[in-house]
PDB file of C-alpha atoms in Angstrom:
ATOM      1  CA  UNK A   1      14.850  -9.981  -1.372  1.00  0.00           C
ATOM      2  CA  UNK A   2      11.244  -9.844  -0.261  1.00  0.00           C
ATOM      3  CA  UNK A   3       7.992 -10.786  -1.991  1.00  0.00           C
ATOM      4  CA  UNK A   4       5.461  -7.967  -2.010  1.00  0.00           C
ATOM      5  CA  UNK A   5       1.871  -7.955  -3.270  1.00  0.00           C
ATOM      6  CA  UNK A   6       0.270  -4.694  -4.376  1.00  0.00           C
ATOM      7  CA  UNK A   7      -3.497  -4.978  -4.815  1.00  0.00           C
ATOM      8  CA  UNK A   8      -5.292  -2.979  -7.486  1.00  0.00           C
ATOM      9  CA  UNK A   9      -9.041  -2.379  -7.713  1.00  0.00           C
ATOM     10  CA  UNK A  10     -10.975  -0.386 -10.302  1.00  0.00           C
ATOM     11  CA  UNK A  11     -10.472   3.305  -9.559  1.00  0.00           C
ATOM     12  CA  UNK A  12      -7.090   3.011  -7.797  1.00  0.00           C
ATOM     13  CA  UNK A  13      -4.841   6.075  -7.544  1.00  0.00           C
ATOM     14  CA  UNK A  14      -2.236   5.585 -10.286  1.00  0.00           C
ATOM     15  CA  UNK A  15       0.614   7.459  -8.595  1.00  0.00           C
ATOM     16  CA  UNK A  16       0.192   5.530  -5.335  1.00  0.00           C
ATOM     17  CA  UNK A  17      -0.044   2.136  -7.011  1.00  0.00           C
ATOM     18  CA  UNK A  18       2.442   2.370  -9.849  1.00  0.00           C
ATOM     19  CA  UNK A  19       5.148   4.476  -8.196  1.00  0.00           C
ATOM     20  CA  UNK A  20       5.105   2.139  -5.188  1.00  0.00           C
ATOM     21  CA  UNK A  21       5.558  -0.881  -7.471  1.00  0.00           C
ATOM     22  CA  UNK A  22       8.352   0.915  -9.344  1.00  0.00           C
ATOM     23  CA  UNK A  23      10.279   1.951  -6.230  1.00  0.00           C
ATOM     24  CA  UNK A  24       9.986  -1.459  -4.573  1.00  0.00           C
ATOM     25  CA  UNK A  25      11.216  -3.170  -7.754  1.00  0.00           C
ATOM     26  CA  UNK A  26      14.115  -0.699  -8.020  1.00  0.00           C
ATOM     27  CA  UNK A  27      14.936  -1.633  -4.412  1.00  0.00           C
ATOM     28  CA  UNK A  28      15.308  -5.250  -5.568  1.00  0.00           C
ATOM     29  CA  UNK A  29      12.069  -6.726  -4.259  1.00  0.00           C
ATOM     30  CA  UNK A  30       9.779  -9.043  -6.192  1.00  0.00           C
ATOM     31  CA  UNK A  31       6.496  -7.196  -6.547  1.00  0.00           C
ATOM     32  CA  UNK A  32       3.315  -8.913  -7.717  1.00  0.00           C
ATOM     33  CA  UNK A  33       0.535  -6.701  -9.062  1.00  0.00           C
ATOM     34  CA  UNK A  34      -2.749  -8.417  -8.256  1.00  0.00           C
ATOM     35  CA  UNK A  35      -6.077  -7.211  -9.607  1.00  0.00           C
ATOM     36  CA  UNK A  36      -9.431  -7.500  -7.918  1.00  0.00           C
ATOM     37  CA  UNK A  37     -11.907  -8.474 -10.602  1.00  0.00           C
ATOM     38  CA  UNK A  38      -9.730  -8.743 -13.671  1.00  0.00           C
ATOM     39  CA  UNK A  39      -6.388  -8.768 -15.452  1.00  0.00           C
ATOM     40  CA  UNK A  40      -6.681  -5.133 -16.527  1.00  0.00           C
ATOM     41  CA  UNK A  41      -7.532  -2.611 -13.836  1.00  0.00           C
ATOM     42  CA  UNK A  42      -8.258   1.011 -14.708  1.00  0.00           C
ATOM     43  CA  UNK A  43      -7.173   3.740 -12.339  1.00  0.00           C
ATOM     44  CA  UNK A  44      -9.175   6.731 -11.172  1.00  0.00           C
ATOM     45  CA  UNK A  45      -7.569   8.824 -13.934  1.00  0.00           C
ATOM     46  CA  UNK A  46      -8.538   6.340 -16.662  1.00  0.00           C
ATOM     47  CA  UNK A  47      -5.161   4.622 -17.100  1.00  0.00           C
ATOM     48  CA  UNK A  48      -5.589   0.870 -17.708  1.00  0.00           C
ATOM     49  CA  UNK A  49      -2.889  -1.349 -16.180  1.00  0.00           C
ATOM     50  CA  UNK A  50      -2.305  -5.048 -16.913  1.00  0.00           C
ATOM     51  CA  UNK A  51      -1.853  -7.045 -13.715  1.00  0.00           C
ATOM     52  CA  UNK A  52       0.598  -9.879 -13.074  1.00  0.00           C
ATOM     53  CA  UNK A  53      -2.241 -11.932 -11.579  1.00  0.00           C
ATOM     54  CA  UNK A  54      -5.804 -11.750 -10.294  1.00  0.00           C
ATOM     55  CA  UNK A  55      -6.913 -12.176  -6.696  1.00  0.00           C
ATOM     56  CA  UNK A  56      -8.969 -15.307  -7.410  1.00  0.00           C
ATOM     57  CA  UNK A  57      -5.988 -17.302  -8.738  1.00  0.00           C
ATOM     58  CA  UNK A  58      -3.009 -15.737  -6.957  1.00  0.00           C
ATOM     59  CA  UNK A  59      -0.668 -18.238  -5.256  1.00  0.00           C
ATOM     60  CA  UNK A  60      -0.151 -17.089  -1.645  1.00  0.00           C
ATOM     61  CA  UNK A  61       3.323 -18.395  -0.794  1.00  0.00           C
ATOM     62  CA  UNK A  62       6.229 -16.617   0.869  1.00  0.00           C
ATOM     63  CA  UNK A  63       4.624 -13.180   0.936  1.00  0.00           C
ATOM     64  CA  UNK A  64       6.386 -10.595   3.103  1.00  0.00           C
ATOM     65  CA  UNK A  65       4.201  -7.521   2.605  1.00  0.00           C
ATOM     66  CA  UNK A  66       0.720  -6.574   1.413  1.00  0.00           C
ATOM     67  CA  UNK A  67       0.248  -3.076  -0.026  1.00  0.00           C
ATOM     68  CA  UNK A  68      -2.984  -1.209  -0.751  1.00  0.00           C
ATOM     69  CA  UNK A  69      -2.972   1.928  -2.915  1.00  0.00           C
ATOM     70  CA  UNK A  70      -5.759   4.422  -2.372  1.00  0.00           C
ATOM     71  CA  UNK A  71      -7.895   6.344  -4.791  1.00  0.00           C
ATOM     72  CA  UNK A  72     -11.631   6.297  -5.168  1.00  0.00           C
ATOM     73  CA  UNK A  73     -13.517   4.182  -5.769  1.00  0.00           C
ATOM     74  CA  UNK A  74     -10.529   1.795  -5.621  1.00  0.00           C
ATOM     75  CA  UNK A  75     -10.139   1.947  -1.843  1.00  0.00           C
ATOM     76  CA  UNK A  76     -13.824   1.181  -1.291  1.00  0.00           C
ATOM     77  CA  UNK A  77     -13.539  -1.849  -3.580  1.00  0.00           C
ATOM     78  CA  UNK A  78     -10.569  -3.053  -1.507  1.00  0.00           C
ATOM     79  CA  UNK A  79     -12.513  -2.461   1.712  1.00  0.00           C
ATOM     80  CA  UNK A  80     -15.554  -4.346   0.428  1.00  0.00           C
ATOM     81  CA  UNK A  81     -13.695  -7.470  -0.750  1.00  0.00           C
ATOM     82  CA  UNK A  82     -14.260 -10.157   1.904  1.00  0.00           C
ATOM     83  CA  UNK A  83     -11.420 -12.392   0.675  1.00  0.00           C
ATOM     84  CA  UNK A  84      -8.899  -9.536   0.774  1.00  0.00           C
ATOM     85  CA  UNK A  85     -10.025  -8.564   4.287  1.00  0.00           C
ATOM     86  CA  UNK A  86      -9.511 -12.185   5.375  1.00  0.00           C
ATOM     87  CA  UNK A  87      -5.983 -12.150   3.898  1.00  0.00           C
ATOM     88  CA  UNK A  88      -5.131  -8.829   5.579  1.00  0.00           C
ATOM     89  CA  UNK A  89      -6.113 -10.308   8.952  1.00  0.00           C
ATOM     90  CA  UNK A  90      -4.232 -13.545   8.260  1.00  0.00           C
ATOM     91  CA  UNK A  91      -1.000 -11.850   7.175  1.00  0.00           C
ATOM     92  CA  UNK A  92      -1.139  -9.349  10.010  1.00  0.00           C
ATOM     93  CA  UNK A  93      -1.362 -12.258  12.478  1.00  0.00           C
ATOM     94  CA  UNK A  94       1.674 -13.802  10.743  1.00  0.00           C
ATOM     95  CA  UNK A  95       3.620 -10.611  11.498  1.00  0.00           C
ATOM     96  CA  UNK A  96       3.894  -9.492   7.887  1.00  0.00           C
ATOM     97  CA  UNK A  97       4.085  -5.870   6.771  1.00  0.00           C
ATOM     98  CA  UNK A  98       0.725  -4.349   5.897  1.00  0.00           C
ATOM     99  CA  UNK A  99       0.776  -0.979   4.130  1.00  0.00           C
ATOM    100  CA  UNK A 100      -2.007   1.308   2.913  1.00  0.00           C
ATOM    101  CA  UNK A 101      -2.034   4.842   1.554  1.00  0.00           C
ATOM    102  CA  UNK A 102      -4.590   7.609   0.993  1.00  0.00           C
ATOM    103  CA  UNK A 103      -8.134   6.228   1.415  1.00  0.00           C
ATOM    104  CA  UNK A 104      -7.008   2.576   1.609  1.00  0.00           C
ATOM    105  CA  UNK A 105      -6.723   2.553   5.426  1.00  0.00           C
ATOM    106  CA  UNK A 106     -10.526   2.084   5.332  1.00  0.00           C
ATOM    107  CA  UNK A 107      -9.765  -1.527   4.365  1.00  0.00           C
ATOM    108  CA  UNK A 108      -7.421  -1.844   7.347  1.00  0.00           C
ATOM    109  CA  UNK A 109     -10.204  -0.435   9.519  1.00  0.00           C
ATOM    110  CA  UNK A 110     -12.680  -3.037   8.261  1.00  0.00           C
ATOM    111  CA  UNK A 111     -10.092  -5.752   8.975  1.00  0.00           C
ATOM    112  CA  UNK A 112      -9.665  -4.414  12.526  1.00  0.00           C
ATOM    113  CA  UNK A 113      -5.961  -3.710  11.969  1.00  0.00           C
ATOM    114  CA  UNK A 114      -5.987  -0.084  13.139  1.00  0.00           C
ATOM    115  CA  UNK A 115      -7.082  -0.901  16.692  1.00  0.00           C
ATOM    116  CA  UNK A 116      -4.605   0.677  19.132  1.00  0.00           C
ATOM    117  CA  UNK A 117      -2.371   1.777  16.222  1.00  0.00           C
ATOM    118  CA  UNK A 118      -1.172   5.149  14.977  1.00  0.00           C
ATOM    119  CA  UNK A 119      -2.051   5.734  11.323  1.00  0.00           C
ATOM    120  CA  UNK A 120      -2.379   8.401   8.673  1.00  0.00           C
ATOM    121  CA  UNK A 121      -4.618   8.674   5.624  1.00  0.00           C
ATOM    122  CA  UNK A 122      -5.994  11.200   3.166  1.00  0.00           C
ATOM    123  CA  UNK A 123      -7.446  14.133   5.142  1.00  0.00           C
ATOM    124  CA  UNK A 124     -11.112  13.524   5.914  1.00  0.00           C
ATOM    125  CA  UNK A 125     -10.948   9.730   5.546  1.00  0.00           C
ATOM    126  CA  UNK A 126     -10.149   9.457   9.265  1.00  0.00           C
ATOM    127  CA  UNK A 127     -13.762  10.507   9.956  1.00  0.00           C
ATOM    128  CA  UNK A 128     -14.847   7.078   8.674  1.00  0.00           C
ATOM    129  CA  UNK A 129     -12.369   5.249  10.920  1.00  0.00           C
ATOM    130  CA  UNK A 130     -13.198   4.721  14.588  1.00  0.00           C
ATOM    131  CA  UNK A 131     -10.067   2.759  15.524  1.00  0.00           C
ATOM    132  CA  UNK A 132      -6.546   3.811  16.297  1.00  0.00           C
ATOM    133  CA  UNK A 133      -5.040   7.257  16.490  1.00  0.00           C
ATOM    134  CA  UNK A 134      -4.916   9.468  13.387  1.00  0.00           C
ATOM    135  CA  UNK A 135      -1.687  11.500  13.183  1.00  0.00           C
ATOM    136  CA  UNK A 136      -1.969  13.359   9.884  1.00  0.00           C
ATOM    137  CA  UNK A 137       1.720  12.687   9.164  1.00  0.00           C
ATOM    138  CA  UNK A 138       3.036  12.149   5.647  1.00  0.00           C
ATOM    139  CA  UNK A 139       3.854   8.514   6.516  1.00  0.00           C
ATOM    140  CA  UNK A 140       3.192   6.692   9.777  1.00  0.00           C
ATOM    141  CA  UNK A 141       4.802   3.467  10.991  1.00  0.00           C
ATOM    142  CA  UNK A 142       3.400   1.523  13.939  1.00  0.00           C
ATOM    143  CA  UNK A 143       5.053  -1.867  14.230  1.00  0.00           C
ATOM    144  CA  UNK A 144       4.456  -3.732  10.972  1.00  0.00           C
ATOM    145  CA  UNK A 145       1.719  -1.300   9.890  1.00  0.00           C
ATOM    146  CA  UNK A 146       2.692   1.445   7.425  1.00  0.00           C
ATOM    147  CA  UNK A 147       0.278   4.129   6.249  1.00  0.00           C
ATOM    148  CA  UNK A 148       0.627   7.145   3.979  1.00  0.00           C
ATOM    149  CA  UNK A 149      -1.511  10.239   3.527  1.00  0.00           C
ATOM    150  CA  UNK A 150      -1.887  10.532  -0.244  1.00  0.00           C
ATOM    151  CA  UNK A 151      -0.261  10.843  -3.672  1.00  0.00           C
ATOM    152  CA  UNK A 152       2.474  13.282  -2.574  1.00  0.00           C
ATOM    153  CA  UNK A 153       3.529  10.816   0.141  1.00  0.00           C
ATOM    154  CA  UNK A 154       4.037   7.934  -2.290  1.00  0.00           C
ATOM    155  CA  UNK A 155       7.830   8.069  -2.591  1.00  0.00           C
ATOM    156  CA  UNK A 156       8.346   8.230   1.175  1.00  0.00           C
ATOM    157  CA  UNK A 157       5.667   5.536   1.640  1.00  0.00           C
ATOM    158  CA  UNK A 158       7.439   3.176  -0.793  1.00  0.00           C
ATOM    159  CA  UNK A 159      10.908   3.877   0.649  1.00  0.00           C
ATOM    160  CA  UNK A 160       9.510   3.187   4.123  1.00  0.00           C
ATOM    161  CA  UNK A 161       8.120  -0.174   2.977  1.00  0.00           C
ATOM    162  CA  UNK A 162      11.480  -1.063   1.406  1.00  0.00           C
ATOM    163  CA  UNK A 163      13.293  -0.123   4.627  1.00  0.00           C
ATOM    164  CA  UNK A 164      10.866  -2.208   6.696  1.00  0.00           C
ATOM    165  CA  UNK A 165      11.784  -5.112   4.404  1.00  0.00           C
ATOM    166  CA  UNK A 166      15.455  -4.605   5.267  1.00  0.00           C
ATOM    167  CA  UNK A 167      16.625  -2.486   2.325  1.00  0.00           C
ATOM    168  CA  UNK A 168      18.954   0.479   2.764  1.00  0.00           C
ATOM    169  CA  UNK A 169      17.300   3.048   0.488  1.00  0.00           C
ATOM    170  CA  UNK A 170      19.937   5.790   0.714  1.00  0.00           C
ATOM    171  CA  UNK A 171      21.510   5.037  -2.703  1.00  0.00           C
ATOM    172  CA  UNK A 172      18.084   4.596  -4.285  1.00  0.00           C
ATOM    173  CA  UNK A 173      16.883   7.910  -2.852  1.00  0.00           C
ATOM    174  CA  UNK A 174      19.997   9.628  -4.203  1.00  0.00           C
ATOM    175  CA  UNK A 175      19.761   7.911  -7.587  1.00  0.00           C
ATOM    176  CA  UNK A 176      16.136   8.975  -7.939  1.00  0.00           C
ATOM    177  CA  UNK A 177      17.089  12.526  -6.856  1.00  0.00           C
ATOM    178  CA  UNK A 178      14.724  12.327  -3.881  1.00  0.00           C
ATOM    179  CA  UNK A 179      17.426  13.887  -1.703  1.00  0.00           C
ATOM    180  CA  UNK A 180      17.208  17.061  -3.848  1.00  0.00           C
ATOM    181  CA  UNK A 181      13.461  17.229  -3.385  1.00  0.00           C
ATOM    182  CA  UNK A 182      14.033  17.472   0.346  1.00  0.00           C
ATOM    183  CA  UNK A 183      17.054  19.794  -0.012  1.00  0.00           C
ATOM    184  CA  UNK A 184      19.305  17.278   1.746  1.00  0.00           C
TER     185      UNK A 184
END
């Protein structure tokens, strides 16, 4: 299975970060939670979460996907981290999956990864992005770039990442009762 890194910064959106980690782990992937600025990162709704590692010491080997949850001010912290922006550019050039949800596409914008791409984000955030084509969809996939619009999109966002990594998510969707949510 694949190696996925989910980056957490102070003020991240808990649903987007934690549910994505949960779903990707249920799908059988190895998911590393990596904190910017510490081992314990507190979400925008005041839930502290202990990270597997911190950005400064994380070992960057065999990574298949980089994932950025949104939330404020978490997404701005991701956007403003020069080392993370460098890694986003590097892994995009390597053809790896890059995924961001809610306000986190602002980090992709700073890295120049939205140029000539379709993307979605939390409504209103697109006003701060002058690259690519905003669709407003729940989840958008353009090549190896995956974006989601906000907390309600998290399950579909995470399933889409898992599918891009080669996982058939039909049994997982059924087991998590997602199929009932969509009346399928």
